[in-house]
Short mmCIF file of C-alpha atoms in Angstrom, two decimals:
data_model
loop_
_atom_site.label_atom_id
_atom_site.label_comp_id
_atom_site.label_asym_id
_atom_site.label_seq_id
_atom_site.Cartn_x
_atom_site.Cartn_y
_atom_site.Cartn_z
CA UNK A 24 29.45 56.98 61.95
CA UNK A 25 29.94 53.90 62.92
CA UNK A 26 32.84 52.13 65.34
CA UNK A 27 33.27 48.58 65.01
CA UNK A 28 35.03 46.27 67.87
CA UNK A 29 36.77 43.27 67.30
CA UNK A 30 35.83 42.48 70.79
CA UNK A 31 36.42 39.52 71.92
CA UNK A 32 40.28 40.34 73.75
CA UNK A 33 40.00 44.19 73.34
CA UNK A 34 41.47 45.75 76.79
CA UNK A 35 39.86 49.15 75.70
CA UNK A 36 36.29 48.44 75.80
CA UNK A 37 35.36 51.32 78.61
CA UNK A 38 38.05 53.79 76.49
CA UNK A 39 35.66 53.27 73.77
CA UNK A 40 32.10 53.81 75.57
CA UNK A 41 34.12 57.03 76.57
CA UNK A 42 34.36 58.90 73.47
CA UNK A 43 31.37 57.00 71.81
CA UNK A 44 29.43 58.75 74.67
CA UNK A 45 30.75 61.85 73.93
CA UNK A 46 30.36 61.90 70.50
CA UNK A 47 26.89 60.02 69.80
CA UNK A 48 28.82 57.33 67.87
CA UNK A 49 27.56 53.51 67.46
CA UNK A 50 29.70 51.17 69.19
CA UNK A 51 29.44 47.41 67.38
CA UNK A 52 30.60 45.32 69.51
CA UNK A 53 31.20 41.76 67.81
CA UNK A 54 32.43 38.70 69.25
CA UNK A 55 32.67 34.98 69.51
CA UNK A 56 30.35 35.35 73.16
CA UNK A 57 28.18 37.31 74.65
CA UNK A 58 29.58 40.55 76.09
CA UNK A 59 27.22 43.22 78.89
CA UNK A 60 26.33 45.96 76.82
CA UNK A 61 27.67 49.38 77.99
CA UNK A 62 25.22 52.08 79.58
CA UNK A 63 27.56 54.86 78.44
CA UNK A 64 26.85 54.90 74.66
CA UNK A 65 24.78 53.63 72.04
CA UNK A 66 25.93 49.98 71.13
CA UNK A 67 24.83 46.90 69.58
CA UNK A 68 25.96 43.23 70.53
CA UNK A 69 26.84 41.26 67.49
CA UNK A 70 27.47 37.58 68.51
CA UNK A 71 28.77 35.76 65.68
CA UNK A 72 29.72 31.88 65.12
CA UNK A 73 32.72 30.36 66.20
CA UNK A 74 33.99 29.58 62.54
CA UNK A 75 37.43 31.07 62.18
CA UNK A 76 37.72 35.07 61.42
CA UNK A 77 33.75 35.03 61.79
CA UNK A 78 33.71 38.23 63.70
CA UNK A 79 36.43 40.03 61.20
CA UNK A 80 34.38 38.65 58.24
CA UNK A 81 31.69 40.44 60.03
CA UNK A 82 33.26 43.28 60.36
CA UNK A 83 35.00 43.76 57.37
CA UNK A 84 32.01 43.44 55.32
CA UNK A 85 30.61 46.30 57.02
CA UNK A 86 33.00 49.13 57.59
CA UNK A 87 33.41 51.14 55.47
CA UNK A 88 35.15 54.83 54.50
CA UNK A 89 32.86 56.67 57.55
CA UNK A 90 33.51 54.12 59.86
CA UNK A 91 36.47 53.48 62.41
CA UNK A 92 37.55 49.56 63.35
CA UNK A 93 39.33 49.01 66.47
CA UNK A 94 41.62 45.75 66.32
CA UNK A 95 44.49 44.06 67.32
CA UNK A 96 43.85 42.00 64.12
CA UNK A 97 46.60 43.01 61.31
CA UNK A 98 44.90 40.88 58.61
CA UNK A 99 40.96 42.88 59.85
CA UNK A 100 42.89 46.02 59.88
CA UNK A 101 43.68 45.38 56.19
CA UNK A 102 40.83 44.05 54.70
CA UNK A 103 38.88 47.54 56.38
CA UNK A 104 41.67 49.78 55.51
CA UNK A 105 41.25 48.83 51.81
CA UNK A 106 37.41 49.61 52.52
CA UNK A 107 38.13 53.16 53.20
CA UNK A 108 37.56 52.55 57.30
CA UNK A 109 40.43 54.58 59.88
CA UNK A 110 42.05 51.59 61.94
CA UNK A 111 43.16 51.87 65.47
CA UNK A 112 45.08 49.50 67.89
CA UNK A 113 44.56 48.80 71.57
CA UNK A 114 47.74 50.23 71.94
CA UNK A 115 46.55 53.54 70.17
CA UNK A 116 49.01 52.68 67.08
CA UNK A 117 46.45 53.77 63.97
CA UNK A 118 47.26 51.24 61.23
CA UNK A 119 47.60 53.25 57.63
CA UNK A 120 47.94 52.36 54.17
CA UNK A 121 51.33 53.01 54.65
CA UNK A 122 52.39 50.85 57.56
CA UNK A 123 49.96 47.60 56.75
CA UNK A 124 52.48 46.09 54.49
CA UNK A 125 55.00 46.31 57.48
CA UNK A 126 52.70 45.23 59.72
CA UNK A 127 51.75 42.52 57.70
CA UNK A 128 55.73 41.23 56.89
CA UNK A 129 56.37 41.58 60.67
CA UNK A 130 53.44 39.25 61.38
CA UNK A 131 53.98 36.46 59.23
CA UNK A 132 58.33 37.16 60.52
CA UNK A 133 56.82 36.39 64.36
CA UNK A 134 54.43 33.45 63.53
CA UNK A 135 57.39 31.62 61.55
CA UNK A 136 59.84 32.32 64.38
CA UNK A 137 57.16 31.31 67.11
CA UNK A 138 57.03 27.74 64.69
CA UNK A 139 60.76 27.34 64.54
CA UNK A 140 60.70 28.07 68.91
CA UNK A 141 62.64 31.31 68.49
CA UNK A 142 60.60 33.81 70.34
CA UNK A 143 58.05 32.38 73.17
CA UNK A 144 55.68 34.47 74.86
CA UNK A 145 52.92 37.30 73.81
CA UNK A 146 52.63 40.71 73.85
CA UNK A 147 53.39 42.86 76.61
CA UNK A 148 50.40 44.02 78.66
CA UNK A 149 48.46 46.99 78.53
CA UNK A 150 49.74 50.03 80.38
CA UNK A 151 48.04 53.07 81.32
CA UNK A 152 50.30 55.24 78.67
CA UNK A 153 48.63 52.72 76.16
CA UNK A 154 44.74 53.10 77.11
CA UNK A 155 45.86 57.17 77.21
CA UNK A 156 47.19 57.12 73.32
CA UNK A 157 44.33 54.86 72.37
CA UNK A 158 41.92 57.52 73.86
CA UNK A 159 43.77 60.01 72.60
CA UNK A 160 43.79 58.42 68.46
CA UNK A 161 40.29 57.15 69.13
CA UNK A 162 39.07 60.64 69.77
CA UNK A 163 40.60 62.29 66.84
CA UNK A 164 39.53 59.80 64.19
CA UNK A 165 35.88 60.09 65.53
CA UNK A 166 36.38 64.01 65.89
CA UNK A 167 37.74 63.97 62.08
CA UNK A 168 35.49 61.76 60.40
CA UNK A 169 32.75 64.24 62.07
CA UNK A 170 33.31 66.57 60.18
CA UNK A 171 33.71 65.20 57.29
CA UNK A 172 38.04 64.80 57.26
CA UNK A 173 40.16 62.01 57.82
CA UNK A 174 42.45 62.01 60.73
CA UNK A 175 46.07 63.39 60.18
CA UNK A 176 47.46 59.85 60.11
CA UNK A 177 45.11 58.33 57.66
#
């Protein structure tokens, strides 16, 4: 089992090392840049090109129905949903089959109001309740796919 990291801007790196740790899972970490690999887990540094989506192409070519993607990325999320993978947020929100076609509208709603000027800004940062529900989703997808299940979400 295999967890994949859209790294590059992902605020829960160390969350991640956590339960990989734990667990014995791979960590992938793939990104535009080179990133310190963690001493906590086992984890590989995939640097890819700076074409864009190079590190979701990446990504998405590889995860598959064992596997669990960690992204920010509603387009990744997806491309490795429909590849069988369990999907995860920073924010600890698991994407489903269910909720990418909502996530998806609501998307492509915010880039064509941030064209017209309507809405300004980006998301609102990280908080500690946040990292804690990531942790907490990260750990039961990895605890499910262990034994052979899917997590209750997905």
């Amino acid at each position: 089992m295999n967890i994949y990291v859209d790294a590059d801007a992902c605020p829960v790196k160390a969350e991640i090392y956590k339960v990989a740790g734990r667990t014995g899972s791979k960590v992938w970490l793939v990104s535009n840049a080179p990133l310190r690999l963690p001493t906590e887990c086992i984890s590989e540094l995939v640097v890819v090109g700076s074409e864009f989506d190079a590190a979701d192409n990446w990504i998405a070519e590889r995860a598959g129905a064992n596997d669990v993607v960690v992204t920010a990325d509603i387009p990744l999320a997806d491309r490795a949903l429909k590849n069988g993978a369990v999907v995860i947020g920073p924010s600890g929100r698991p994407f489903t089959t269910a909720s990418i076609g909502s996530a998806l509208a609501s998307r492509a709603l915010m880039a064509d109001l941030r064209a017209m000027g309507e809405v300004q800004g980006g998301n609102a940062p990280m908080s500690q309740r946040d990292k804690s529900q990531f942790l907490q989703a990260l750990d039961e997808a990895v605890q499910a796919l262990k034994r052979g299940r899917r997590p209750r979400w997905g």
